[in-house]
mmCIF file of C-alpha atoms in Angstrom:
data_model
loop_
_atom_site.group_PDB
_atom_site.id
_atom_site.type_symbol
_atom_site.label_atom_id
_atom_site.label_comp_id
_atom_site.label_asym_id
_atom_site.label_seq_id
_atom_site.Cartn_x
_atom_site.Cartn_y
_atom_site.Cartn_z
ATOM 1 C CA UNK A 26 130.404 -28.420 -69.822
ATOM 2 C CA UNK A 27 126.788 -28.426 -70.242
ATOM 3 C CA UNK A 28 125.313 -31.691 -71.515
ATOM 4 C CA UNK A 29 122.137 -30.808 -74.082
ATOM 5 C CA UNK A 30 119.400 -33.127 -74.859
ATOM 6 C CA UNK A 31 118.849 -33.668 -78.767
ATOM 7 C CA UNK A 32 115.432 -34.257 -80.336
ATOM 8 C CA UNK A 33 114.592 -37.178 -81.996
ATOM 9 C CA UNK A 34 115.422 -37.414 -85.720
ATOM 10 C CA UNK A 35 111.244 -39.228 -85.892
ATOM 11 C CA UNK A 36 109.608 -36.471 -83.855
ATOM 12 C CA UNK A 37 108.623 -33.173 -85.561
ATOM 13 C CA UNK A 38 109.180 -29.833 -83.833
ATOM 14 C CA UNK A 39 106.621 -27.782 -82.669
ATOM 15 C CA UNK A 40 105.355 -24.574 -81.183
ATOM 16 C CA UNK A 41 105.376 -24.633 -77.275
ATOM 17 C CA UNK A 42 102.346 -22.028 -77.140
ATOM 18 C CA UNK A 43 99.481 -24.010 -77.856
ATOM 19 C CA UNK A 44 100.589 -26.865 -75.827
ATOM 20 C CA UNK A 45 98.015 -28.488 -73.889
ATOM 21 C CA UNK A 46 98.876 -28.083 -69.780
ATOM 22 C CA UNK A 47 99.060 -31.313 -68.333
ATOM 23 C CA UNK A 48 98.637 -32.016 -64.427
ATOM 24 C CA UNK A 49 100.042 -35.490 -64.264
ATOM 25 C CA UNK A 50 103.916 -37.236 -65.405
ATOM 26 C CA UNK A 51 105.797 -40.657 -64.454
ATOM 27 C CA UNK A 52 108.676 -39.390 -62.476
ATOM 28 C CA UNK A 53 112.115 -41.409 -63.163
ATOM 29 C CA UNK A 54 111.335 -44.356 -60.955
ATOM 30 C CA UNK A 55 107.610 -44.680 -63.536
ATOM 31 C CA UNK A 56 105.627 -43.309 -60.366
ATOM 32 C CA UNK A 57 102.626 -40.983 -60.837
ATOM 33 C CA UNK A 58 103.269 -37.822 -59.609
ATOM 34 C CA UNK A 59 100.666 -34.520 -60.065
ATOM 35 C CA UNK A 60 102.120 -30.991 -60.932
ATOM 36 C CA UNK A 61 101.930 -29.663 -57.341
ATOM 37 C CA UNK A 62 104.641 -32.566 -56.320
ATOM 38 C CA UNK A 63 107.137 -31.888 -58.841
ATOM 39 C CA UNK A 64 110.283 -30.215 -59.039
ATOM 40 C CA UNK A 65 110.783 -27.670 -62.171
ATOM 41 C CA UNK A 66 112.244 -28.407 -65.440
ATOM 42 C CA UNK A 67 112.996 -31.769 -66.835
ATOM 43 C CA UNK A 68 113.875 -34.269 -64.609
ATOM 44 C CA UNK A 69 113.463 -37.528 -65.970
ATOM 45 C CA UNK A 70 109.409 -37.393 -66.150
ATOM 46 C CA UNK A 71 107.828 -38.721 -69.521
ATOM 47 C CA UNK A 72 104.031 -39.111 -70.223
ATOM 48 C CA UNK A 73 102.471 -42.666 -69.281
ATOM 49 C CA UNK A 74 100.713 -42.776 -73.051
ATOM 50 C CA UNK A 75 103.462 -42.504 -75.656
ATOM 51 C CA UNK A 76 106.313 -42.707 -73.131
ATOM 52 C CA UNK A 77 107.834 -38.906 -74.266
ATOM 53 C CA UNK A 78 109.522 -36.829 -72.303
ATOM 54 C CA UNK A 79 107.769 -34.499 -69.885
ATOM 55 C CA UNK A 80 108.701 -30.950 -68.389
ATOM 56 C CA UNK A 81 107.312 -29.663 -65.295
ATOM 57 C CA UNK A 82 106.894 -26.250 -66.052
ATOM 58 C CA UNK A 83 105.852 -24.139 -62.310
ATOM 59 C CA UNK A 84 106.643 -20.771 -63.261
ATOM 60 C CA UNK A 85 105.031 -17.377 -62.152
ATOM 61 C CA UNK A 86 102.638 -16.260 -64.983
ATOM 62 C CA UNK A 87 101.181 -19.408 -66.532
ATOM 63 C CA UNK A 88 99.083 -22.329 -64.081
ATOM 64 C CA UNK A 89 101.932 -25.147 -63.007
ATOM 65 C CA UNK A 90 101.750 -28.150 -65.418
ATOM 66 C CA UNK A 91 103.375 -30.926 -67.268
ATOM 67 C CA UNK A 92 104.115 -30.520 -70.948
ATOM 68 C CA UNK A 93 105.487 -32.783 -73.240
ATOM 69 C CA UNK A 94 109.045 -31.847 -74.790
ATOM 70 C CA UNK A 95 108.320 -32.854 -77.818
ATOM 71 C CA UNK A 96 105.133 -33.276 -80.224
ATOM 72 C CA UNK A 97 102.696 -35.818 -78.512
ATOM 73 C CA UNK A 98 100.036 -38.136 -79.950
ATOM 74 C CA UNK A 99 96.805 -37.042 -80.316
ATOM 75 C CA UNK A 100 95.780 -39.224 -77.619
ATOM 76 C CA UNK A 101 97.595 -38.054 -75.332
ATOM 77 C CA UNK A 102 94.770 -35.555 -74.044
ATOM 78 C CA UNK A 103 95.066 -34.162 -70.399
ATOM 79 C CA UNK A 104 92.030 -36.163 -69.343
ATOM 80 C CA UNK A 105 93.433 -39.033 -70.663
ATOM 81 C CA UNK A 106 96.588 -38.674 -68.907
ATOM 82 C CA UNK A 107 95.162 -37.993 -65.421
ATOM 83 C CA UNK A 108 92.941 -41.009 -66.553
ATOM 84 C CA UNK A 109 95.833 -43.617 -66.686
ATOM 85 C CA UNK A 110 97.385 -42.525 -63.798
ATOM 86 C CA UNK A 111 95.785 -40.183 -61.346
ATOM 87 C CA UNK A 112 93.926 -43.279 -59.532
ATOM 88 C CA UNK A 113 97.258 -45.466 -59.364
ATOM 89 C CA UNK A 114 98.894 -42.355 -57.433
ATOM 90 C CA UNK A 115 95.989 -42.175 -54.778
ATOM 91 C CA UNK A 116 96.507 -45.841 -54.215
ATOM 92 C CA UNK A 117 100.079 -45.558 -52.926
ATOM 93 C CA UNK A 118 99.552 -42.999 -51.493
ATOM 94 C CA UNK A 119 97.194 -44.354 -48.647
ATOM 95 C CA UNK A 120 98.923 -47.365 -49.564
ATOM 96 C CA UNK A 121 102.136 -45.708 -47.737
ATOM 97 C CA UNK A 122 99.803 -44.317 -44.909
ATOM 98 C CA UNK A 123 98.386 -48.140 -44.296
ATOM 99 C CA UNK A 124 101.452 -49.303 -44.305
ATOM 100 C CA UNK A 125 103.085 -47.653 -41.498
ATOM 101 C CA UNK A 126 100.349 -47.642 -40.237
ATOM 102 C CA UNK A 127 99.764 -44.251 -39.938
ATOM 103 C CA UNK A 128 95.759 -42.953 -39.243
ATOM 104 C CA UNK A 129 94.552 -40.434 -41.767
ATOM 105 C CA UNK A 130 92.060 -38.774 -40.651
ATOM 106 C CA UNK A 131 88.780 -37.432 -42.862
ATOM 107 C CA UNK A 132 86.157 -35.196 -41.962
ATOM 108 C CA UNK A 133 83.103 -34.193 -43.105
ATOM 109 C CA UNK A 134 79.696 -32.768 -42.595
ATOM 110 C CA UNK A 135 76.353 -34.448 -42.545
ATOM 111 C CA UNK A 136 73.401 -33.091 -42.339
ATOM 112 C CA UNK A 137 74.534 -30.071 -40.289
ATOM 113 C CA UNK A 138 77.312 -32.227 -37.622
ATOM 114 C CA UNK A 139 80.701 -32.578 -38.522
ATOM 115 C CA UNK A 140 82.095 -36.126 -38.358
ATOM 116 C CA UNK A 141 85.820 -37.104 -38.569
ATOM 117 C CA UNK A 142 87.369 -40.875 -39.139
ATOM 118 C CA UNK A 143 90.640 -42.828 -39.557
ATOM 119 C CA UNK A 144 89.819 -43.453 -43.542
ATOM 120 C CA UNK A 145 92.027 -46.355 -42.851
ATOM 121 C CA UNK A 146 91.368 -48.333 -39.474
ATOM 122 C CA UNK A 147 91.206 -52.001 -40.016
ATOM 123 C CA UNK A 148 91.480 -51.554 -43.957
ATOM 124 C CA UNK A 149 93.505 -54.348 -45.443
ATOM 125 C CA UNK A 150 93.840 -53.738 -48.986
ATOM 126 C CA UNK A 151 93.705 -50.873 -51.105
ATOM 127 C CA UNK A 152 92.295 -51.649 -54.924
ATOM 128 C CA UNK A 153 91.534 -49.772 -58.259
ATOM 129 C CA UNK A 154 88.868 -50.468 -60.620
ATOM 130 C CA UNK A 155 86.373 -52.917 -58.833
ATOM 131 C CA UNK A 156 82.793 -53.851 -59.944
ATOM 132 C CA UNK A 157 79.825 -53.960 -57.399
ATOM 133 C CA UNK A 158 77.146 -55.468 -59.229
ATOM 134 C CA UNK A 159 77.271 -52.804 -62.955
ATOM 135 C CA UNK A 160 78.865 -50.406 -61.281
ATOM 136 C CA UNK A 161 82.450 -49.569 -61.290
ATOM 137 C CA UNK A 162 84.778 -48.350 -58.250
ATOM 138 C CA UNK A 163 87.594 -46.664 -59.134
ATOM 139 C CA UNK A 164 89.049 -47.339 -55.595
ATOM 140 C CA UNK A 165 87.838 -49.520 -52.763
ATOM 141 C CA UNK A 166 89.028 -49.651 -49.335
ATOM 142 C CA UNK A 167 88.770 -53.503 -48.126
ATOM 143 C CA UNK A 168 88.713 -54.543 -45.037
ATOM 144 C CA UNK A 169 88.950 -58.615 -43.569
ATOM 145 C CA UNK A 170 92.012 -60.874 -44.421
ATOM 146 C CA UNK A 171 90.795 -62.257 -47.911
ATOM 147 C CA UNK A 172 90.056 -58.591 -48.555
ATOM 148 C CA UNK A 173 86.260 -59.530 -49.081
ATOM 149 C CA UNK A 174 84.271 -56.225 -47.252
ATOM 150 C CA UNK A 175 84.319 -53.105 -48.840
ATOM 151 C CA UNK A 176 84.749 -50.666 -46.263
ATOM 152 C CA UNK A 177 84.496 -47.503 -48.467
ATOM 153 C CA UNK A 178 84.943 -46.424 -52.358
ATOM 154 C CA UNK A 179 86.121 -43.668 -54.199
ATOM 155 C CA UNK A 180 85.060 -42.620 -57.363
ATOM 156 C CA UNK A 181 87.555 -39.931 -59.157
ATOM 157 C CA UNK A 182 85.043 -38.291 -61.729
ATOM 158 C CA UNK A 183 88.088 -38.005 -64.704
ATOM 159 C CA UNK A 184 85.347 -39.192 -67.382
ATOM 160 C CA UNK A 185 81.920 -38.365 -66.086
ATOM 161 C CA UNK A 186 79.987 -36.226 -63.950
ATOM 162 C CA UNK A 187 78.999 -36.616 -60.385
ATOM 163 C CA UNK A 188 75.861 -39.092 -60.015
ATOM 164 C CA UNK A 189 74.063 -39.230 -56.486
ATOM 165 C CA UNK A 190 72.093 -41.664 -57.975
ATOM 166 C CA UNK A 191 74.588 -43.712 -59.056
ATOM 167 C CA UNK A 192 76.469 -43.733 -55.385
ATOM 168 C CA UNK A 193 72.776 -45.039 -53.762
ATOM 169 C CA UNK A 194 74.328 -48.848 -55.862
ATOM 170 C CA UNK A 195 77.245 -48.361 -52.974
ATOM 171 C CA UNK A 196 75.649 -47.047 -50.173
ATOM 172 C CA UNK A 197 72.636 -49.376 -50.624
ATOM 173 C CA UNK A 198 74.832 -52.046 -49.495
ATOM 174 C CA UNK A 199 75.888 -50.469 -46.507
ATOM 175 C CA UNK A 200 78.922 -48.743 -48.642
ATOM 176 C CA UNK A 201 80.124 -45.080 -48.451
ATOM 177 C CA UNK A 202 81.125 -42.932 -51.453
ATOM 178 C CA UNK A 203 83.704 -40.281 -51.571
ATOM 179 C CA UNK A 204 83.893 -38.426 -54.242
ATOM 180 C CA UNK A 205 86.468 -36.025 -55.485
ATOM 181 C CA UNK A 206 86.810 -32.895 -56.613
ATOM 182 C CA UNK A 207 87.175 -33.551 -60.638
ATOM 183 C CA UNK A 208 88.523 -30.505 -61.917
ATOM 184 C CA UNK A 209 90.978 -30.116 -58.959
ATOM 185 C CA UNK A 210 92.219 -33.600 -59.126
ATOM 186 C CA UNK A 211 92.473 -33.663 -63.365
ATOM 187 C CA UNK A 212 94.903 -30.535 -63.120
ATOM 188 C CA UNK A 213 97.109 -32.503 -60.929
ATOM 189 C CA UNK A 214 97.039 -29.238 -58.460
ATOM 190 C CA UNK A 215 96.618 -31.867 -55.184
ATOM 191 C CA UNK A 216 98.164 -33.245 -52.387
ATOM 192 C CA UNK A 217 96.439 -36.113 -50.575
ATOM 193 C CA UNK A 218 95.495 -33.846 -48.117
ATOM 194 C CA UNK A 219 93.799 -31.354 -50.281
ATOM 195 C CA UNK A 220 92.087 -34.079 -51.972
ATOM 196 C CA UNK A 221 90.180 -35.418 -49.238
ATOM 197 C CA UNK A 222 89.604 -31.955 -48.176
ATOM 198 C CA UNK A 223 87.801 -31.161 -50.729
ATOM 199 C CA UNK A 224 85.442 -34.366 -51.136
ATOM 200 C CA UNK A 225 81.876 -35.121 -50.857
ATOM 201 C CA UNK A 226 80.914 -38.133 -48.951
ATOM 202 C CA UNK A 227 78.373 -40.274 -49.711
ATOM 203 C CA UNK A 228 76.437 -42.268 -47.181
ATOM 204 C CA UNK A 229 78.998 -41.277 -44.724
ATOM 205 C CA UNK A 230 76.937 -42.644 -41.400
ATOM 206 C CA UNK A 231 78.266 -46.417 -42.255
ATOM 207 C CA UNK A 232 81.583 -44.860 -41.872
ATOM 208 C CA UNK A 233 80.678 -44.343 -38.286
ATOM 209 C CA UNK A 234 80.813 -46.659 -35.133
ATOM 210 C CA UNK A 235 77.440 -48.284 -34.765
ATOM 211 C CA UNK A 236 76.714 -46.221 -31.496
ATOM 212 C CA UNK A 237 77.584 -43.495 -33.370
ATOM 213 C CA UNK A 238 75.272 -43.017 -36.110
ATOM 214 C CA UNK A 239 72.511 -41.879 -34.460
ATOM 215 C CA UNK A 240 70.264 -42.088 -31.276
ATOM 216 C CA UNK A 241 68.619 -45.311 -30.325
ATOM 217 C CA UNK A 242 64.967 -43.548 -31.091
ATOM 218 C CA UNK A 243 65.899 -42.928 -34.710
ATOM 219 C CA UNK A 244 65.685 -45.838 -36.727
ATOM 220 C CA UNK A 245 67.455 -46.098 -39.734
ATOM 221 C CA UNK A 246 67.510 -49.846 -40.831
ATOM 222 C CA UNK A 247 66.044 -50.280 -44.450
ATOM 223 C CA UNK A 248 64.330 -53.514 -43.561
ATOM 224 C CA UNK A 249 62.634 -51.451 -40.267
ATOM 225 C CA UNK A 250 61.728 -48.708 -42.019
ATOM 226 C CA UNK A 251 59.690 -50.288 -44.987
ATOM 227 C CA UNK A 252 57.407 -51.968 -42.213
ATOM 228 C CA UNK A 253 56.991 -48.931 -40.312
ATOM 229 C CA UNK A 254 56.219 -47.150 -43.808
ATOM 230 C CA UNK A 255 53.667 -49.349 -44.467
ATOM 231 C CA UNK A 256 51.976 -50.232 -41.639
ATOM 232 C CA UNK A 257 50.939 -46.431 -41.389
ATOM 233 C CA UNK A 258 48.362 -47.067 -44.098
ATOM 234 C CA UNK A 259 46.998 -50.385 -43.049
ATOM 235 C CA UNK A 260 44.004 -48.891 -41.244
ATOM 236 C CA UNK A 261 41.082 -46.511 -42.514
ATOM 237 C CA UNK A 262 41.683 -43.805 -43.936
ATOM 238 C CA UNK A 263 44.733 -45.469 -45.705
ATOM 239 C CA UNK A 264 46.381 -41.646 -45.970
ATOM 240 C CA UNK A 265 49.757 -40.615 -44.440
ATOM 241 C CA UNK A 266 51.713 -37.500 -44.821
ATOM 242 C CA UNK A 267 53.723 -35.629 -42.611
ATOM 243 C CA UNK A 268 57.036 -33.243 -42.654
ATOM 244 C CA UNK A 269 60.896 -34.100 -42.046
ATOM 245 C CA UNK A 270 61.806 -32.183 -39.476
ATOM 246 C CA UNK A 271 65.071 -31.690 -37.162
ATOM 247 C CA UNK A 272 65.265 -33.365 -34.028
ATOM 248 C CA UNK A 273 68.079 -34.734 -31.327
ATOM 249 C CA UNK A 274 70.612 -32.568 -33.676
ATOM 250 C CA UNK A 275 69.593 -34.674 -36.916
ATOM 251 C CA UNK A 276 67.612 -33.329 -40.150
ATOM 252 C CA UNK A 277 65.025 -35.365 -42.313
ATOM 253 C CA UNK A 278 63.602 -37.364 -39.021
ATOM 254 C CA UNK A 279 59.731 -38.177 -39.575
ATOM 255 C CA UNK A 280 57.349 -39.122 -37.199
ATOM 256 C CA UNK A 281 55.252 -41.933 -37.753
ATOM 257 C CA UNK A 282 52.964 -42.729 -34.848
ATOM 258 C CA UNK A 283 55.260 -44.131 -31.620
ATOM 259 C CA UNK A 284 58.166 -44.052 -34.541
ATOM 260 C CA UNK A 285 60.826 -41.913 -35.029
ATOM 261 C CA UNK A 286 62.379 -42.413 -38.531
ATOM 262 C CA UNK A 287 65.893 -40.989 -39.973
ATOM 263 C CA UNK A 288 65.080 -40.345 -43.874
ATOM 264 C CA UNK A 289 67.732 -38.365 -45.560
ATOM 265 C CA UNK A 290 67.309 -38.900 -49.764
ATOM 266 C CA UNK A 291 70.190 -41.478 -49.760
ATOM 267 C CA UNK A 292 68.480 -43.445 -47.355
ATOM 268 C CA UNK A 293 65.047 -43.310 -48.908
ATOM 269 C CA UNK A 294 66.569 -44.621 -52.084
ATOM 270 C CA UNK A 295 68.252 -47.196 -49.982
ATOM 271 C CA UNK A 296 64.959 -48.145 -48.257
ATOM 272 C CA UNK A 297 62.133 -47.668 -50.685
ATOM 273 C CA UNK A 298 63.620 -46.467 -54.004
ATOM 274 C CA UNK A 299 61.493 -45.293 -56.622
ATOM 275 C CA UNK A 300 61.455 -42.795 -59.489
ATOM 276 C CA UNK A 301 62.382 -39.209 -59.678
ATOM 277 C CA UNK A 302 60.289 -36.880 -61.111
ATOM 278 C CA UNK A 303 61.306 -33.149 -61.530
ATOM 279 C CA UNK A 304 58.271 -31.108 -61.006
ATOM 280 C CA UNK A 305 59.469 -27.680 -61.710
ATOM 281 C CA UNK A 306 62.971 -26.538 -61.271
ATOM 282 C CA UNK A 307 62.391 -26.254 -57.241
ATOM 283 C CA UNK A 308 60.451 -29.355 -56.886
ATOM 284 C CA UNK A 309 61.493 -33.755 -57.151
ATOM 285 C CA UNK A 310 58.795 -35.786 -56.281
ATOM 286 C CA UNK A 311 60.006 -39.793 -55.782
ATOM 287 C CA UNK A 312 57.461 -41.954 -56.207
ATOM 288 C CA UNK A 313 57.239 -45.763 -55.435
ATOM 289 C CA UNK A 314 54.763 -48.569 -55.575
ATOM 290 C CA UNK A 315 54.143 -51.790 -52.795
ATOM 291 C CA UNK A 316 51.688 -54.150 -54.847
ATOM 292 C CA UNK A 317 50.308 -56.446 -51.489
ATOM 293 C CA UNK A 318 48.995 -59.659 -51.616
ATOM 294 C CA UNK A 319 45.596 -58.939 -50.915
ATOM 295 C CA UNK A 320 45.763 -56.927 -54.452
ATOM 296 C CA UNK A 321 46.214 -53.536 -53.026
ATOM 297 C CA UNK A 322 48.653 -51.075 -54.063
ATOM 298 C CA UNK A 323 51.037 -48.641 -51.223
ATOM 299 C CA UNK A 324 52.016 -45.700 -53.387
ATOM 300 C CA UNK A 325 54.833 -43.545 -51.568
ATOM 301 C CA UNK A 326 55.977 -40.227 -52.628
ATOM 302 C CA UNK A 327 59.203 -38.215 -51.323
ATOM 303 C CA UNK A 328 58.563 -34.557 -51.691
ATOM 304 C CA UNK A 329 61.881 -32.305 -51.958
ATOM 305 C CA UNK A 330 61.350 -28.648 -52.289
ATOM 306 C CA UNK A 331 64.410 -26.988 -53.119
ATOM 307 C CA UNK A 332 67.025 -29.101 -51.280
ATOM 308 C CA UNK A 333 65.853 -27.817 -47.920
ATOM 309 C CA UNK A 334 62.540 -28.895 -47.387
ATOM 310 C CA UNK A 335 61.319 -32.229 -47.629
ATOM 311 C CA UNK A 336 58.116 -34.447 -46.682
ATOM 312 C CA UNK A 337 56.460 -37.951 -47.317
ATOM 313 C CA UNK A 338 53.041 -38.783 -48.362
ATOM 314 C CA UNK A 339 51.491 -42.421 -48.728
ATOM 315 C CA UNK A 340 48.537 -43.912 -49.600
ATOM 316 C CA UNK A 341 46.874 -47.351 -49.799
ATOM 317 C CA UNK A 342 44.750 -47.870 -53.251
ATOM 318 C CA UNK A 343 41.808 -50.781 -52.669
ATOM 319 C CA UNK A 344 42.392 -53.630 -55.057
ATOM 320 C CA UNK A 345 41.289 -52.679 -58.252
ATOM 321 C CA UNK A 346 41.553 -48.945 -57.803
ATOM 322 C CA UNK A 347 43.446 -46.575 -60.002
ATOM 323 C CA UNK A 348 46.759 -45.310 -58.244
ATOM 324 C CA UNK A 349 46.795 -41.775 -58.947
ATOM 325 C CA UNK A 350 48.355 -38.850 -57.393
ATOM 326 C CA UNK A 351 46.901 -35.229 -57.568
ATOM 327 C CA UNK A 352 48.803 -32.093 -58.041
ATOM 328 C CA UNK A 353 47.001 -28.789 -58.475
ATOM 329 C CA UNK A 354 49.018 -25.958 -59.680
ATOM 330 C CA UNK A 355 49.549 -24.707 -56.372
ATOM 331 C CA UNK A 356 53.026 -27.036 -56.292
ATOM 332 C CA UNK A 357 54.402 -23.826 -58.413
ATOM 333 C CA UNK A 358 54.236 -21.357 -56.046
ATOM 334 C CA UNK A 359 57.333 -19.907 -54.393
ATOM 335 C CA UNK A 360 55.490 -20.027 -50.774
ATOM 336 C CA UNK A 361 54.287 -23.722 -50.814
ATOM 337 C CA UNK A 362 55.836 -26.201 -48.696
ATOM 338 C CA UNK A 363 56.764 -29.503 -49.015
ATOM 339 C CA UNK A 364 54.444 -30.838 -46.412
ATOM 340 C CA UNK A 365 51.475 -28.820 -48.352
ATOM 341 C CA UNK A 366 52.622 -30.673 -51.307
ATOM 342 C CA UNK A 367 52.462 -34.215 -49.707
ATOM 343 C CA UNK A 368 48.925 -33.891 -48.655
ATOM 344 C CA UNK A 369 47.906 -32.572 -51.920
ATOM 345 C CA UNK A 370 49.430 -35.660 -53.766
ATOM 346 C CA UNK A 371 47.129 -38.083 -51.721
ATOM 347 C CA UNK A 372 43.884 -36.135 -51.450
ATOM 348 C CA UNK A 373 41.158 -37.164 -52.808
#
């Protein structure tokens, strides 16, 4: 005999056509599970909003997804779904990996190398939703036994869009960013391993062993760079500019005097900050100011021409002087470069 489920006597019936496709369902034990995990047909899932029953529909015409069985609240949106519980289902995920204490490996590429890590070595707690300062992880990796150190965050991009910017608030404190694919991860069309596949990372070097990150000659400190930055204008004629260039198998490396300094963006805005400025739709010029004691003013500018070609200019403005930058038109044409463009900003 075949058992048939009824329909509530409260819940209206509706046309399965215009159903929204979700990507995520509680299975029967009220565990997230996405679309690509689940077996077809209904099987005990229900939605984690109004608690209705779900169906996993992975047929051969129509993308695989979750809909409800019955009419659903109006806030029961996809994004809202994947929302409540898409985070919660990375969690135990690597919470199962940390637990047996299995490695999982992730890999990316940085600045032309490829790097690969065990995400979780020496991580002691896995948590959703934790504030740094105003900004929000969705997921931090802690490390230490009172789970104190932040080894890494993730940030899942259900609600917003992708903000470099906003990632320098992690990686200024010595804290990567990985961020995943949005769309991929909202449909629920994921496995843990396609996930991390497919995500950006953010400040990736502190994911590295010290000895690692780069060659002794580079520095990279914040604190190290500033003083090398501006003790290249403390002498007559108070000008610097010069090109990032590739060197020992690393981009954005500038040469100031004896130094060799490592300045991706990230790191700038870890180091000297400042505000961006789109020029034209090729050009973002940064631009930052050191007030001294002695009443002067350090003005620093980070050219970027078209993600692939970048330069820094700085100048030192007499006490009293008006900090100004110049810019003739020539910053519009296709054939400039970015080093052109950083002595231009400090000429005279």
């Amino acid at each position: 005999m075949t058992q048939q489920t009824s329909r509530p006597s409260n819940l209206p019936s509706f046309s399965h056509q215009d159903q929204p496709m979700y990507g995520w369902a509680l299975d029967s034990h009220k565990r997230p599970v996405p679309i690509s995990l689940a077996g077809r047909g209904a099987q005990g899932y229900t939605c984690p909003i109004c608690n209705g029953p779900m169906i996993a529909k992975k047929g051969d015409i129509k993308q695989h997804h979750f809909a409800h069985e019955f009419e659903s609240l109006p806030e029961c949106t996809p994004e809202n779904v994947a929302k409540k519980i898409a985070g919660t289902w990375l969690v135990l995920e690597l919470g199962e990996h940390m637990a047996r204490k299995k490695p999982f490996p992730l890999q990316w590429q940085m600045y032309g190398e490829s790097y690969r890590v065990n995400l979780l070595k020496d991580v002691t707690a896995i948590q959703e939703h934790i504030e740094f300062g105003k900004t929000e992880a969705d997921i931090a990796l802690m490390q230490g036994e009172k789970w104190d150190h932040p080894y890494a965050v993730f940030m899942l991009n259900l609600d917003s869009k992708r903000d470099p910017l906003i990632y320098t608030q992690f990686t200024a404190q010595s804290i990567p960013v990985i961020s995943l694919p949005s769309d991929q991860f909202r449909s629920g069309q994921v496995t843990l391993k396609s996930v991390l596949e497919a995500a950006e990372v953010y400040g990736g070097w502190w994911l590295l062993e010290e000895s690692e990150r780069l060659p002794e000659r580079l520095e990279n400190d914040p604190n190290t760079i500033r003083q090398i930055l501006g003790r290249s204008v403390i002498q007559s004629p108070y000008r610097f500019w010069g090109p990032l260039v590739s060197l020992y198998g690393q981009q954005h490396v500038l040469r100031v005097g004896a130094n060799l300094v490592w300045l991706p963006p990230e790191l700038w805005q870890i180091a000297v900050g400042g505000t961006r400025n789109r020029m034209s739709e090729d050009l973002i010029i940064t631009t930052q100011e050191w007030p001294q004691k002695d009443g002067s003013v350090i003005a620093l500018y980070y050219v970027n021409l078209r993600n692939t070609d970048f330069a820094v200019a700085i100048r030192r403005f007499r006490s009293g002087e008006d900090v100004h930058a110049n810019l003739p038109a020539q910053y519009r044409m296709r054939r400039t470069t970015a080093e052109e463009v950083a002595r231009a900003l400090i000429a005279n």
